[in-house]
Coordinates of C-alpha atoms in Angstrom, one line a residue:
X1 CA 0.0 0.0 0.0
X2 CA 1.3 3.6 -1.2
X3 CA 0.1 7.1 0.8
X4 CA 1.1 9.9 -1.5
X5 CA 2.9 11.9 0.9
X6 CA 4.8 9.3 2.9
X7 CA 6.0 8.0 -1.0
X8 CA 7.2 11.4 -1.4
X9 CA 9.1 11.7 2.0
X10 CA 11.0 8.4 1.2
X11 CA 11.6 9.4 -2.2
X12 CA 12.9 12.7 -1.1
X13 CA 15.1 11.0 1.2
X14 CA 16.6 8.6 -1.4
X15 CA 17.4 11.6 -3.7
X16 CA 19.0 13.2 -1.1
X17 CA 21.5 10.3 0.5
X18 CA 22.2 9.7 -4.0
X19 CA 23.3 13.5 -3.3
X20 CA 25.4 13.5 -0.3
X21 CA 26.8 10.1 -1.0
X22 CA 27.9 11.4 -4.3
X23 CA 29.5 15.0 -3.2
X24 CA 31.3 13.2 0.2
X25 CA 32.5 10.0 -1.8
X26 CA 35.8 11.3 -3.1
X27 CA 36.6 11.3 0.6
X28 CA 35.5 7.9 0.9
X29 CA 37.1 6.5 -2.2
X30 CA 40.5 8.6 -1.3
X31 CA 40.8 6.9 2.3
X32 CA 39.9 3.3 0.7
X33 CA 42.8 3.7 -2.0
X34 CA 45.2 5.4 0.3
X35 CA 44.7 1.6 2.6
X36 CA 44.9 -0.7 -0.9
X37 CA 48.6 0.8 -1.1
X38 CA 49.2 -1.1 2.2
X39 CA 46.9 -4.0 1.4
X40 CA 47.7 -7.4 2.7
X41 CA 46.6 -9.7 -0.4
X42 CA 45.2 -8.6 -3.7
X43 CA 42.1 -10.6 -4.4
X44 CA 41.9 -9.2 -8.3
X45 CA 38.7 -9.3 -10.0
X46 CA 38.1 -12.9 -10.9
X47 CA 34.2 -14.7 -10.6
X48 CA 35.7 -16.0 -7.4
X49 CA 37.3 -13.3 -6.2
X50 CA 33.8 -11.6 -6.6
X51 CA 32.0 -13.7 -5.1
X52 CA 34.1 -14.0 -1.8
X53 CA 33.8 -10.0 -1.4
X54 CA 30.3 -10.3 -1.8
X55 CA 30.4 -12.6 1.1
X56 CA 33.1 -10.3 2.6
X57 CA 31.1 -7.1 2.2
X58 CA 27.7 -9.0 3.0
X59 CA 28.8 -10.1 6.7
X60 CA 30.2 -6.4 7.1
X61 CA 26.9 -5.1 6.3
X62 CA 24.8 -7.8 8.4
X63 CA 26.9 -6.1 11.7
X64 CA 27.0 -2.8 10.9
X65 CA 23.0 -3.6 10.7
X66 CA 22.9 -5.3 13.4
X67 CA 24.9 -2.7 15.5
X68 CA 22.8 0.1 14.2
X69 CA 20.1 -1.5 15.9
X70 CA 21.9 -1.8 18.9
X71 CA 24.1 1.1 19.1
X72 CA 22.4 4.6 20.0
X73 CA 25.0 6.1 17.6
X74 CA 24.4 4.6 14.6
X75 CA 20.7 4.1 15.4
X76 CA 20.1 8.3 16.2
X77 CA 21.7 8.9 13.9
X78 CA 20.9 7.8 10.8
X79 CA 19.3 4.1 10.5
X80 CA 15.9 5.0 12.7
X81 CA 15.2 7.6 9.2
X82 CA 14.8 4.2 7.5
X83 CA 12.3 2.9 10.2
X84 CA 10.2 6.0 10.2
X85 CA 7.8 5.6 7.7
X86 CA 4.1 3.8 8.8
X87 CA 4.0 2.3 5.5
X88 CA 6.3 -1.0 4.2
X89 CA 6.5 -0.8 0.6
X90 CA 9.1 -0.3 -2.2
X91 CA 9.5 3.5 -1.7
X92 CA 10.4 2.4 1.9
X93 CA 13.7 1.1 0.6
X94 CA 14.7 4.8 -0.4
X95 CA 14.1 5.9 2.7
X96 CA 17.4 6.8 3.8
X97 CA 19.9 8.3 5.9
X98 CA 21.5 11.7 4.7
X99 CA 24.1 11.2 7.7
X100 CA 25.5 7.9 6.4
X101 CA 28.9 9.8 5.3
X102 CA 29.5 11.9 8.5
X103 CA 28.6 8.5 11.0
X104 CA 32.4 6.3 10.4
X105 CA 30.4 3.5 9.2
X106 CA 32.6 3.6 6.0
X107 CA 35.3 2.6 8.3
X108 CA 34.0 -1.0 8.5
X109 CA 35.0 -1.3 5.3
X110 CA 38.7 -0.5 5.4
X111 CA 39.6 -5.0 7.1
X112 CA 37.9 -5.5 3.8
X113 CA 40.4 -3.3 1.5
X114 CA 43.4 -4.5 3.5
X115 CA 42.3 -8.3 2.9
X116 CA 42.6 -7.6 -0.9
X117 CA 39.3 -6.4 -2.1
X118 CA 39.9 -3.7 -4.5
X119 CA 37.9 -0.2 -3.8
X120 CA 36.0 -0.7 -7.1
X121 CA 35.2 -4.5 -6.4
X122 CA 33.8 -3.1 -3.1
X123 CA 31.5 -0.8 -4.7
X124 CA 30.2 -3.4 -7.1
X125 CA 29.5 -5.8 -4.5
X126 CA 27.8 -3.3 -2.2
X127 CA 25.7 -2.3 -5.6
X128 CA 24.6 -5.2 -5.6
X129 CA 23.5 -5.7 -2.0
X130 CA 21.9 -2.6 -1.8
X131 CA 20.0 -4.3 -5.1
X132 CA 19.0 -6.7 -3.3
X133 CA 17.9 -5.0 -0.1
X134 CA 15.4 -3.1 -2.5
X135 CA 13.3 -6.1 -3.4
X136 CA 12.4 -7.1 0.1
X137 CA 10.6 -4.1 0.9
X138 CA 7.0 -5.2 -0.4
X139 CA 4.0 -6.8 0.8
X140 CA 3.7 -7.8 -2.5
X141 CA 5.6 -11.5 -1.8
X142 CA 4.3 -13.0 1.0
X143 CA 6.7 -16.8 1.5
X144 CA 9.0 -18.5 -0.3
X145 CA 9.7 -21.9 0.5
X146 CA 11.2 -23.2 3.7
X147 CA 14.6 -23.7 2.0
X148 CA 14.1 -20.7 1.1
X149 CA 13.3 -18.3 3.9
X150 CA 15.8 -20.4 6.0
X151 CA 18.9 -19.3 3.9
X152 CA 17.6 -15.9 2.8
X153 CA 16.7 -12.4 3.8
X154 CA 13.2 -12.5 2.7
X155 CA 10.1 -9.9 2.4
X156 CA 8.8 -12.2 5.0
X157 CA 11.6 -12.0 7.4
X158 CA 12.4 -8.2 6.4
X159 CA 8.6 -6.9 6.9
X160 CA 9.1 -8.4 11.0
X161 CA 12.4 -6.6 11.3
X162 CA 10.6 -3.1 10.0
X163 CA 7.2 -4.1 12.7
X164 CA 6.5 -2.5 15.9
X165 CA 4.0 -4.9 16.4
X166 CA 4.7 -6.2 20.2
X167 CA 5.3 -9.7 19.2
X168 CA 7.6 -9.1 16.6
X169 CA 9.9 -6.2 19.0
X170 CA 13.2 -7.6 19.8
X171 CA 12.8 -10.2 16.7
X172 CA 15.9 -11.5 15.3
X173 CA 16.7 -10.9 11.5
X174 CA 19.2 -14.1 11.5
X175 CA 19.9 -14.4 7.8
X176 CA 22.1 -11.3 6.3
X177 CA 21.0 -10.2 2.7
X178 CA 22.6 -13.6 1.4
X179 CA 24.3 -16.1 3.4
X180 CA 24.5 -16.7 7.3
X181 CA 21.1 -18.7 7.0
X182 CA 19.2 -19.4 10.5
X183 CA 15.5 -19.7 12.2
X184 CA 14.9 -15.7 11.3
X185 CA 11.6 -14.6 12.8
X186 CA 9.3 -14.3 10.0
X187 CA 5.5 -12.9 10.0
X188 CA 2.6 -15.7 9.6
X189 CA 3.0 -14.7 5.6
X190 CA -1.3 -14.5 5.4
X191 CA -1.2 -11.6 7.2
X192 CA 1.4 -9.5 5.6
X193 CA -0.3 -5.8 5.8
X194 CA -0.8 -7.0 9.8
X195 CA 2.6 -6.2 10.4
X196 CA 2.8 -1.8 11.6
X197 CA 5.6 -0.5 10.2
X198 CA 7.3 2.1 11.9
X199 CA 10.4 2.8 14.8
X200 CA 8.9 1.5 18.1
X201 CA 7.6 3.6 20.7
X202 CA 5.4 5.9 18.3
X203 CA 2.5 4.9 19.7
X204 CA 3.8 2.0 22.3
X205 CA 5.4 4.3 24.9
X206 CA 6.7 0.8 26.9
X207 CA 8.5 -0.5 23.9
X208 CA 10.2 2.7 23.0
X209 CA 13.7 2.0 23.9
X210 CA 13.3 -1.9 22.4
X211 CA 14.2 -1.7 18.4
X212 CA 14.4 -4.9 16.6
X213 CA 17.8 -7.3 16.4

């Protein structure tokens, strides 16, 4: 389900991280070059070399997630922008942070450089997890499969992790975008549009300091 003006805020929001991300990420790409002069190995660019920094870049991204859950730092400021909208659709995905530069999460990427990923492999890879993140923000796909949803990040799993529903609150989002598998809390998959999206505590004052896993 779409609301006009809650689209727009995401959208708005997307345009303006594209923005910022694109004026700040000299900085970003000159700090990740200075570190591949003093890199350990060099992975090159070869199908398995991709696909281990996909892993690679995949399980950085599942703790920085998981720690801007957990952390007040990355969760003020920044991540809870993603978790503010009321509505869990595709325009939800482009709800983002404009903050994202300025919070040192790019710093979680430098063990990856100095392990041999180039800086342009790295921003492939993450392409194409952000790609992927994109799709599972829909009530559109209800389940997959059990072999499925056990090894994936699904829109089943990912629609508990953006509810403030009390039963889903301190839910655990066990498999990353790809990989790290796991008995993920997922919602009942009949009942997708049951699931309130939206950072806890808007209108459940006794869960407000309990955001999701």
């Amino acid at each position: 389900r779409y609301e006009t003006r809650d689209t727009l805020a995401s959208l708005s929001m997307g345009a303006g991280n594209l923005v910022i991300g694109v004026l700040t990420g000299v900085l970003g790409a000159a700090l990740l070059f200075a570190v591949w002069e003093i890199r350990l190995f060099d992975l090159g660019f070869s199908w398995p070399a991709v696909l281990f920094a996909f892993i690679l870049d995949d399980f950085r991204y599942y703790w920085y997630h998981r720690w801007a859950h957990t952390m007040r730092w990355w969760w003020g400021f920044g991540h809870i922008t993603h978790h503010s909208s009321q509505h869990y659709n595709l325009s939800t995905a482009l709800r983002q942070q404009w903050t994202g530069p300025f919070n040192g999460a790019l710093l979680l990427r430098v063990p990856l450089v100095l392990l041999g990923v180039h800086p342009l492999l790295l921003v492939f890879v993450g392409a194409m997890n952000l790609i992927y993140q994109y799709w599972i923000h829909t009530e559109a796909i209800r389940r997959f499969p059990w072999w499925i949803e056990y090894v994936f990040n699904t829109p089943s799993h990912h629609r508990v992790h953006h509810g403030r529903n009390p039963r889903y609150l301190d839910g655990v989002e066990l498999p990353a975008e790809i990989g790290l598998g796991g008995a993920g809390v997922r919602d009942d998959g009949a009942q997708a549009r049951a699931v309130r999206g939206g950072a806890a505590g808007e209108d459940d004052p006794e869960h407000g300091a309990r955001e999701l896993g």
